[in-house]
Coordinates of N, CA and C in Angstrom, one line a residue:
M1 N 7.1 22.4 -17.0 CA 8.5 22.0 -16.7 C 8.9 21.2 -18.0
I2 N 10.1 21.5 -18.7 CA 10.6 20.9 -19.8 C 11.6 19.7 -19.4
R3 N 11.3 18.6 -19.8 CA 12.1 17.4 -19.5 C 13.0 17.0 -20.5
S4 N 14.2 16.6 -20.2 CA 15.2 16.2 -21.1 C 14.9 14.8 -21.8
T5 N 15.5 14.6 -22.9 CA 15.2 13.3 -23.6 C 15.5 12.1 -22.7
D6 N 16.5 12.2 -21.9 CA 16.9 10.9 -21.0 C 15.9 10.9 -19.9
Q7 N 15.3 12.0 -19.3 CA 14.3 11.8 -18.4 C 13.0 11.2 -19.0
M8 N 12.6 11.7 -20.2 CA 11.4 11.1 -20.8 C 11.6 9.6 -21.1
A9 N 12.8 9.3 -21.5 CA 13.1 7.9 -21.8 C 13.0 7.0 -20.6
E10 N 13.6 7.5 -19.4 CA 13.4 6.8 -18.2 C 12.1 6.7 -17.7
Q11 N 11.2 7.7 -17.8 CA 9.9 7.7 -17.4 C 9.1 6.5 -18.2
K12 N 9.4 6.6 -19.6 CA 8.7 5.6 -20.4 C 9.1 4.2 -20.1
K13 N 10.5 4.0 -19.7 CA 11.0 2.7 -19.4 C 10.3 2.1 -18.2
R14 N 10.1 3.1 -17.3 CA 9.5 2.7 -16.0 C 8.0 2.4 -16.1
S15 N 7.4 3.3 -17.0 CA 5.9 2.9 -17.2 C 5.7 1.7 -17.8
T16 N 6.5 1.2 -18.8 CA 6.3 0.0 -19.5 C 6.7 -1.2 -18.6
M17 N 7.5 -1.0 -17.6 CA 7.7 -2.1 -16.7 C 6.6 -2.3 -15.6
T18 N 5.9 -1.3 -15.3 CA 4.9 -1.4 -14.3 C 3.7 -2.2 -14.7
V19 N 3.2 -3.1 -14.0 CA 2.0 -3.9 -14.2 C 0.8 -3.2 -13.4
S20 N -0.3 -2.8 -14.2 CA -1.4 -2.1 -13.7 C -2.4 -3.4 -13.3
L21 N -2.5 -3.5 -12.0 CA -3.3 -4.7 -11.6 C -4.8 -4.4 -11.6
S22 N -5.6 -5.4 -11.9 CA -7.1 -5.3 -11.6 C -7.4 -6.2 -10.5
K23 N -8.6 -6.1 -10.0 CA -9.0 -6.9 -8.7 C -8.8 -8.3 -8.9
G24 N -8.2 -9.0 -8.1 CA -7.9 -10.4 -8.1 C -6.7 -10.9 -9.0
Q25 N -6.1 -10.0 -9.7 CA -4.9 -10.3 -10.5 C -3.7 -10.5 -9.7
T26 N -2.8 -11.4 -10.1 CA -1.6 -11.7 -9.4 C -0.4 -11.5 -10.5
V27 N 0.7 -11.0 -9.9 CA 1.9 -10.9 -10.6 C 3.0 -11.4 -9.9
S28 N 3.9 -12.1 -10.5 CA 5.2 -12.6 -9.9 C 6.2 -11.6 -9.6
L29 N 6.8 -11.6 -8.5 CA 7.8 -10.6 -8.1 C 9.2 -11.0 -8.5
K30 N 9.5 -10.9 -9.9 CA 10.8 -11.3 -10.3 C 11.5 -10.1 -10.9
K31 N 12.9 -10.0 -10.8 CA 13.6 -9.0 -11.4 C 13.7 -9.3 -12.9
E32 N 13.9 -8.1 -13.6 CA 14.0 -8.1 -15.1 C 15.1 -9.0 -15.4
S33 N 16.3 -9.0 -14.7 CA 17.4 -9.7 -14.9 C 17.4 -11.2 -14.5
G34 N 16.3 -11.5 -14.0 CA 16.2 -12.9 -13.3 C 16.3 -12.9 -11.7
G35 N 15.9 -13.9 -11.2 CA 15.9 -13.9 -9.7 C 14.7 -13.3 -9.1
T36 N 14.7 -13.4 -7.7 CA 13.5 -12.7 -7.2 C 13.9 -11.5 -6.3
L37 N 12.9 -10.6 -6.1 CA 13.1 -9.5 -5.4 C 13.5 -9.6 -4.0
T38 N 14.2 -8.8 -3.3 CA 14.6 -9.0 -1.9 C 14.2 -7.7 -1.0
H39 N 14.0 -6.6 -1.7 CA 13.8 -5.4 -0.9 C 12.7 -4.6 -1.7
V40 N 11.5 -4.4 -1.1 CA 10.4 -3.8 -1.8 C 9.8 -2.9 -0.8
R41 N 9.0 -2.0 -1.5 CA 8.2 -1.0 -0.7 C 6.8 -0.8 -1.2
M42 N 5.8 -1.0 -0.4 CA 4.5 -0.8 -0.7 C 4.0 0.6 -0.4
G43 N 3.7 1.4 -1.4 CA 3.4 2.8 -1.2 C 1.9 3.0 -1.4
L44 N 1.3 4.0 -0.6 CA -0.1 4.2 -0.6 C -0.2 5.8 -0.8
G45 N -1.1 6.2 -1.8 CA -1.3 7.6 -1.9 C -2.8 7.9 -2.1
W46 N -3.2 9.1 -1.7 CA -4.6 9.6 -1.8 C -4.7 11.0 -1.8
D47 N -5.8 11.5 -2.2 CA -6.2 13.0 -2.1 C -7.5 13.0 -1.5
A48 N -7.7 14.0 -0.7 CA -9.1 14.3 -0.1 C -10.0 15.0 -1.2
V49 N -11.2 14.7 -1.3 CA -12.1 15.4 -2.1 C -12.4 16.7 -1.6
K50 N -12.2 17.8 -2.4 CA -12.3 19.2 -2.0 C -13.9 19.4 -1.7
K51 N -14.1 20.2 -0.7 CA -15.5 20.4 -0.3 C -15.9 21.8 -1.0
K52 N -17.1 21.9 -1.3 CA -17.6 23.1 -1.9 C -17.8 24.2 -0.8
G53 N -17.4 25.4 -1.1 CA -17.6 26.4 -0.3 C -18.9 27.2 -0.5
F54 N -19.1 28.2 0.4 CA -20.4 28.9 0.4 C -20.5 29.8 -0.9
F55 N -19.5 30.2 -1.5 CA -19.6 31.0 -2.6 C -19.1 30.4 -4.0
G56 N -19.3 29.0 -4.0 CA -19.0 28.4 -5.3 C -17.6 27.8 -5.4
G57 N -16.8 28.2 -4.5 CA -15.4 27.7 -4.4 C -15.2 26.4 -3.9
S58 N -14.0 26.0 -3.6 CA -13.8 24.7 -3.0 C -12.7 24.9 -1.8
K59 N -12.8 24.1 -0.9 CA -11.7 24.1 0.1 C -11.2 22.7 0.5
S60 N -9.9 22.6 0.8 CA -9.3 21.3 1.1 C -9.7 20.8 2.4
Q61 N -9.7 19.5 2.6 CA -10.0 18.8 3.9 C -8.9 17.9 4.1
S62 N -8.8 17.5 5.4 CA -7.7 16.5 5.8 C -8.3 15.2 6.1
I63 N -7.8 14.1 5.4 CA -8.3 12.8 5.9 C -7.1 11.9 6.2
D64 N -7.2 11.3 7.3 CA -5.9 10.5 7.8 C -6.3 8.9 7.4
L65 N -5.7 8.6 6.4 CA -5.7 7.1 5.9 C -4.5 6.5 6.6
D66 N -4.6 5.3 7.1 CA -3.5 4.6 7.6 C -3.2 3.4 6.8
A67 N -1.9 3.2 6.5 CA -1.5 1.9 5.8 C -0.9 1.0 6.9
S68 N -1.3 -0.4 6.8 CA -0.8 -1.3 7.8 C -0.5 -2.6 7.0
A69 N 0.4 -3.5 7.7 CA 0.7 -4.8 7.1 C 0.5 -5.8 8.2
V70 N -0.2 -7.0 7.9 CA -0.3 -8.0 8.9 C 0.3 -9.3 8.3
L71 N 1.2 -9.9 9.1 CA 2.0 -11.0 8.6 C 1.4 -12.3 9.2
Y72 N 1.2 -13.3 8.2 CA 0.5 -14.5 8.6 C 1.4 -15.6 8.3
D73 N 1.2 -16.8 8.9 CA 1.8 -18.0 8.6 C 1.0 -18.9 7.6
A74 N 1.4 -20.0 7.3 CA 0.7 -20.8 6.3 C -0.6 -21.3 6.7
G75 N -0.8 -21.2 8.0 CA -2.2 -21.7 8.5 C -3.1 -20.6 8.7
G76 N -2.7 -19.3 8.4 CA -3.6 -18.2 8.5 C -3.6 -17.6 9.9
A77 N -2.6 -17.9 10.7 CA -2.5 -17.3 12.0 C -1.7 -16.0 11.9
V78 N -2.1 -15.0 12.7 CA -1.2 -13.7 12.7 C 0.0 -13.9 13.4
L79 N 1.1 -13.6 12.9 CA 2.5 -13.6 13.5 C 3.0 -12.2 13.9
D80 N 2.6 -11.2 13.2 CA 3.0 -9.9 13.6 C 2.3 -8.9 12.8
Q81 N 2.5 -7.6 13.2 CA 1.7 -6.5 12.4 C 2.6 -5.3 12.5
V82 N 2.4 -4.4 11.4 CA 3.1 -3.2 11.4 C 2.1 -2.1 11.1
W83 N 2.0 -1.0 11.9 CA 1.0 0.0 11.7 C 1.6 1.3 12.4
F84 N 0.9 2.4 12.5 CA 1.4 3.5 13.0 C 1.8 3.5 14.5
R85 N 1.3 2.6 15.2 CA 1.7 2.4 16.6 C 2.7 1.3 16.8
Q86 N 3.1 0.6 15.7 CA 4.3 -0.3 15.9 C 4.9 -0.2 14.5
L87 N 5.9 0.7 14.4 CA 6.5 1.0 13.1 C 7.5 0.0 12.5
K88 N 7.7 -1.1 13.2 CA 8.6 -2.1 12.8 C 8.1 -3.5 13.4
S89 N 8.3 -4.5 12.4 CA 8.0 -5.9 12.9 C 9.1 -6.3 13.9
K90 N 8.8 -7.4 14.7 CA 9.6 -7.7 15.8 C 11.1 -8.0 15.3
D91 N 11.2 -8.5 14.1 CA 12.6 -8.9 13.5 C 13.1 -7.7 12.7
G92 N 12.3 -6.7 12.5 CA 12.8 -5.5 11.7 C 12.7 -5.7 10.2
S93 N 12.2 -6.7 9.7 CA 12.1 -7.1 8.3 C 11.1 -6.3 7.6
V94 N 10.0 -5.7 8.4 CA 9.0 -5.0 7.8 C 8.8 -3.7 8.5
Q95 N 9.1 -2.5 7.8 CA 9.1 -1.2 8.5 C 8.2 -0.1 7.8
H96 N 7.4 0.5 8.7 CA 6.5 1.6 8.3 C 7.4 2.9 8.4
T97 N 7.2 3.6 7.3 CA 8.1 4.9 7.3 C 7.5 6.2 8.0
G98 N 6.2 5.9 8.5 CA 5.7 7.1 9.3 C 4.3 7.5 8.9
D99 N 3.6 8.1 9.8 CA 2.1 8.3 9.5 C 2.0 9.7 8.8
N100 N 1.1 9.8 7.8 CA 0.7 10.9 7.1 C -0.8 11.2 7.4
R101 N -1.0 12.3 8.1 CA -2.5 12.6 8.6 C -3.3 13.4 7.7
T102 N -2.8 13.7 6.5 CA -3.6 14.7 5.6 C -3.8 14.1 4.2
G103 N -2.9 13.4 3.6 CA -2.8 13.0 2.2 C -2.4 14.1 1.4
A104 N -1.8 15.2 1.8 CA -1.3 16.2 1.1 C -0.1 15.9 0.4
G105 N 0.3 16.5 -0.8 CA 1.5 16.3 -1.5 C 1.3 15.2 -2.6
E106 N 2.4 15.2 -3.5 CA 2.4 14.4 -4.5 C 3.0 13.0 -4.2
G107 N 2.8 12.0 -4.9 CA 3.4 10.7 -4.8 C 2.8 9.9 -3.5
D108 N 3.7 9.1 -2.9 CA 3.2 8.2 -1.9 C 3.0 9.0 -0.6
D109 N 2.0 8.8 0.0 CA 1.7 9.5 1.3 C 2.2 8.6 2.5
E110 N 2.1 7.3 2.4 CA 2.6 6.4 3.4 C 3.2 5.2 2.7
S111 N 4.3 4.6 3.4 CA 5.0 3.5 2.7 C 5.4 2.5 3.8
I112 N 5.3 1.2 3.4 CA 5.8 0.2 4.2 C 6.9 -0.6 3.4
V113 N 8.1 -0.7 4.0 CA 9.2 -1.3 3.4 C 9.3 -2.7 3.9
V114 N 9.6 -3.7 2.9 CA 9.7 -5.1 3.3 C 11.0 -5.6 2.8
Y115 N 11.8 -6.2 3.7 CA 13.0 -7.0 3.3 C 12.6 -8.4 3.2
L116 N 12.2 -8.8 2.0 CA 11.8 -10.2 1.7 C 12.7 -11.3 2.2
D117 N 13.9 -10.9 2.0 CA 15.1 -11.9 2.2 C 15.4 -12.0 3.7
R118 N 14.7 -11.1 4.5 CA 15.0 -11.3 5.9 C 13.8 -11.6 6.7
L119 N 12.7 -11.9 6.1 CA 11.4 -12.4 6.7 C 11.6 -13.8 7.3
H120 N 11.1 -14.1 8.5 CA 11.1 -15.3 9.0 C 10.5 -16.4 8.2
P121 N 11.1 -17.5 8.2 CA 10.5 -18.6 7.3 C 9.1 -18.9 7.5
D122 N 8.5 -18.6 8.8 CA 7.1 -18.9 9.0 C 6.2 -18.0 8.3
V123 N 6.7 -16.8 7.9 CA 5.9 -15.8 7.2 C 5.5 -16.3 5.9
A124 N 4.3 -16.6 5.6 CA 3.8 -16.9 4.3 C 3.2 -15.9 3.5
T125 N 2.5 -15.1 4.2 CA 1.7 -13.9 3.5 C 1.8 -12.6 4.3
I126 N 1.9 -11.6 3.5 CA 1.8 -10.2 4.2 C 0.7 -9.6 3.5
V127 N -0.4 -9.1 4.2 CA -1.6 -8.4 3.7 C -1.5 -6.9 4.1
F128 N -1.8 -6.1 3.1 CA -1.6 -4.7 3.3 C -3.0 -4.1 3.3
L129 N -3.2 -3.3 4.3 CA -4.6 -2.7 4.6 C -4.5 -1.2 4.6
V130 N -5.7 -0.6 4.4 CA -5.8 0.9 4.6 C -7.1 1.1 5.2
N131 N -7.1 2.1 6.1 CA -8.3 2.4 6.8 C -8.3 4.0 7.2
S132 N -9.5 4.4 7.3 CA -9.7 6.0 7.6 C -9.8 5.9 9.2
F133 N -8.6 6.5 9.7 CA -8.6 6.6 11.2 C -9.5 7.6 11.7
T134 N -9.7 8.7 10.8 CA -10.6 9.8 11.2 C -12.0 9.5 11.0
G135 N -12.3 8.3 10.3 CA -13.7 7.9 10.2 C -14.5 8.3 8.9
Q136 N -13.8 9.2 8.1 CA -14.5 9.5 6.8 C -14.5 8.3 6.0
D137 N -15.6 8.2 5.1 CA -15.6 7.0 4.2 C -14.9 7.4 2.9
F138 N -14.8 6.4 2.1 CA -14.1 6.5 0.8 C -14.8 7.4 -0.2
S139 N -16.0 7.8 0.1 CA -16.6 8.8 -0.9 C -16.0 10.2 -0.7
Q140 N -15.1 10.4 0.3 CA -14.4 11.6 0.6 C -12.9 11.5 0.1
I141 N -12.6 10.4 -0.6 CA -11.2 10.1 -1.1 C -11.2 10.0 -2.6
E142 N -10.2 10.4 -3.2 CA -10.1 10.3 -4.6 C -8.6 10.1 -4.9
N143 N -8.3 9.5 -6.2 CA -6.9 9.3 -6.6 C -6.1 8.4 -5.7
A144 N -6.8 7.5 -5.1 CA -6.2 6.5 -4.1 C -5.5 5.3 -4.9
F145 N -4.3 5.0 -4.5 CA -3.7 3.8 -5.2 C -2.7 3.2 -4.2
C146 N -2.3 2.0 -4.5 CA -1.1 1.3 -3.8 C -0.3 0.9 -4.8
R147 N 1.0 0.9 -4.6 CA 2.1 0.4 -5.6 C 3.2 -0.3 -4.9
L148 N 3.7 -1.3 -5.7 CA 4.9 -2.0 -5.1 C 6.2 -1.5 -5.9
V149 N 7.1 -1.2 -5.2 CA 8.4 -0.6 -5.8 C 9.6 -1.5 -5.4
D150 N 10.5 -1.8 -6.4 CA 11.8 -2.4 -6.0 C 12.7 -1.4 -5.5
E151 N 12.9 -1.5 -4.2 CA 13.7 -0.5 -3.5 C 15.2 -0.5 -3.9
T152 N 15.6 -1.5 -4.5 CA 17.1 -1.5 -4.9 C 17.4 -0.6 -6.1
N153 N 16.3 -0.3 -6.9 CA 16.5 0.7 -8.1 C 15.4 1.6 -8.2
G154 N 14.5 1.7 -7.4 CA 13.4 2.7 -7.4 C 12.3 2.4 -8.6
Q155 N 12.4 1.1 -9.1 CA 11.5 0.8 -10.3 C 10.1 0.3 -9.7
E156 N 9.0 1.0 -10.2 CA 7.7 0.5 -9.9 C 7.4 -0.8 -10.6
I157 N 6.9 -1.8 -9.7 CA 6.7 -3.1 -10.3 C 5.2 -3.3 -10.6
A158 N 4.4 -2.9 -9.6 CA 2.9 -3.1 -9.9 C 2.1 -2.0 -9.2
R159 N 0.9 -1.7 -9.7 CA 0.2 -0.6 -9.2 C -1.3 -1.0 -9.2
Y160 N -2.1 -0.7 -8.1 CA -3.4 -1.1 -8.1 C -4.2 0.2 -7.7
E161 N -5.0 0.7 -8.5 CA -5.8 1.8 -8.2 C -7.1 1.5 -7.4
L162 N -7.1 2.2 -6.2 CA -8.2 2.0 -5.2 C -9.3 2.9 -5.6
S163 N -10.0 2.6 -6.7 CA -11.0 3.6 -7.2 C -12.3 3.5 -6.7
S164 N -12.6 2.5 -5.8 CA -13.9 2.1 -5.3 C -14.3 3.1 -4.3
M165 N -15.3 4.0 -4.7 CA -15.8 5.0 -3.7 C -17.1 4.5 -3.1
G166 N -17.3 4.8 -1.8 CA -18.6 4.3 -1.2 C -18.5 4.6 0.3
N167 N -19.3 4.0 1.1 CA -19.5 4.3 2.4 C -18.5 3.4 3.3
H168 N -17.7 2.7 2.7 CA -16.8 1.9 3.5 C -15.5 2.8 4.0
T169 N -14.9 2.4 5.1 CA -13.9 3.3 5.7 C -12.6 2.5 5.6
A170 N -12.5 1.4 5.0 CA -11.3 0.6 4.8 C -11.3 -0.2 3.7
Q171 N -10.1 -0.7 3.2 CA -9.9 -1.6 2.2 C -8.8 -2.6 2.5
V172 N -9.0 -3.9 2.2 CA -8.0 -4.9 2.2 C -7.2 -4.6 0.8
M173 N -6.1 -4.0 0.7 CA -5.6 -3.6 -0.6 C -5.0 -4.7 -1.4
A174 N -4.0 -5.4 -0.8 CA -3.2 -6.4 -1.6 C -2.5 -7.2 -0.6
K175 N -2.0 -8.4 -1.2 CA -1.2 -9.3 -0.3 C 0.2 -9.7 -1.2
V176 N 1.2 -9.9 -0.5 CA 2.4 -10.5 -1.1 C 2.6 -11.9 -0.4
A177 N 2.6 -13.0 -1.1 CA 2.8 -14.2 -0.7 C 3.8 -15.1 -1.2
R178 N 4.4 -16.0 -0.5 CA 5.3 -16.9 -1.0 C 4.9 -17.7 -2.3
D179 N 5.6 -17.8 -3.2 CA 5.3 -18.4 -4.5 C 6.4 -19.3 -4.9
G180 N 6.4 -20.6 -4.4 CA 7.6 -21.4 -4.6 C 8.8 -20.7 -3.9
A181 N 10.0 -20.5 -4.8 CA 11.2 -20.0 -4.1 C 11.1 -18.4 -4.1
G182 N 10.0 -17.9 -4.7 CA 9.9 -16.4 -4.7 C 8.7 -15.9 -4.1
W183 N 8.2 -14.8 -4.6 CA 7.0 -14.1 -4.0 C 6.1 -13.6 -5.2
S184 N 4.9 -13.4 -4.9 CA 3.9 -12.9 -5.9 C 3.1 -11.8 -5.1
M185 N 2.5 -10.9 -5.9 CA 1.6 -9.9 -5.4 C 0.2 -10.1 -6.0
T186 N -0.9 -9.9 -5.2 CA -2.2 -10.1 -5.6 C -3.0 -8.8 -5.2
A187 N -3.7 -8.3 -6.1 CA -4.6 -7.2 -5.8 C -5.9 -7.6 -5.3
I188 N -6.4 -7.2 -4.0 CA -7.5 -7.8 -3.4 C -8.7 -6.8 -3.5
G189 N -8.5 -5.5 -3.0 CA -9.5 -4.5 -3.1 C -10.8 -4.8 -2.6
A190 N -10.8 -5.5 -1.3 CA -12.0 -5.8 -0.7 C -12.4 -4.8 0.3
T191 N -13.6 -4.2 0.3 CA -14.0 -3.1 1.2 C -14.3 -3.7 2.6
A192 N -14.2 -2.8 3.5 CA -14.4 -3.2 4.9 C -14.6 -1.9 5.7
H193 N -14.9 -2.1 7.1 CA -15.1 -1.0 7.9 C -14.2 -1.1 9.2
G194 N -13.7 0.0 9.6 CA -12.9 -0.1 10.8 C -11.8 1.0 10.8
R195 N -11.3 1.4 12.0 CA -10.4 2.5 12.2 C -8.9 2.1 12.3
T196 N -8.7 0.8 12.6 CA -7.4 0.3 12.8 C -7.3 -1.2 12.2
F197 N -6.1 -1.7 12.0 CA -6.0 -3.0 11.4 C -6.8 -4.1 12.2
K198 N -6.9 -3.9 13.5 CA -7.5 -4.9 14.3 C -9.0 -5.1 13.9
D199 N -9.6 -4.0 13.5 CA -11.0 -4.1 13.2 C -11.2 -4.8 11.8
L200 N -10.1 -4.9 11.0 CA -10.1 -5.5 9.8 C -9.8 -7.0 9.7
L201 N -9.4 -7.5 10.7 CA -8.9 -8.8 10.7 C -9.9 -9.9 10.2
P202 N -11.2 -9.8 10.5 CA -12.2 -10.7 10.0 C -12.4 -10.5 8.5
A203 N -12.2 -9.3 7.9 CA -12.3 -9.2 6.5 C -11.2 -9.7 5.8
V204 N -10.0 -9.7 6.4 CA -8.8 -10.3 5.8 C -8.8 -11.7 5.6
Q205 N -9.3 -12.5 6.7 CA -9.2 -13.9 6.8 C -9.5 -14.7 5.5
P206 N -10.5 -14.3 4.7 CA -10.8 -15.1 3.5 C -9.8 -14.9 2.4
H207 N -8.9 -14.0 2.5 CA -7.9 -13.7 1.5 C -6.5 -14.2 1.8
V208 N -6.4 -14.8 3.1 CA -5.0 -15.3 3.5 C -4.8 -16.8 3.0

């Protein structure tokens, strides 16, 4: 596909604005024009590793990764959670856009939208998790990532590549936490085991 000069310039602009996070790195969530972000989306994408066929070819498989968000207060207590069985937080400030059971297609496979300016004042940290509901471990997954997008203009702010392959079935991906009057995002990338967010709560606790 041939892209216009304007499209290429816009892609370059967005890529230069994106912060590629490494494990443990933190980035402040501030707008280019000043002020703090109010409406963001955490997107998760992945591909299933193709299995080898009997005659040297390969075939696709389906892997159901689930993104979830757990809301904590300043003392580390769970206030609320958003996952495929509860698509909205109680106050509606955090919303899951729906379950993707295969990982097929380009771009984000699952997304969680957060209205930072609507969060209850008691919410100090939001931790984002991903787990394999179907039980396959991360050796069967490739090209996995999470990214934070400014929903007011579609600009990608930060991206973290979930490149760790192994026999774990879940990861504590990242957290968004209050940082003075604003917010910051930290890449965590801690491996864990479990099929739902409830199984991962002990692994989350050290990072809250």
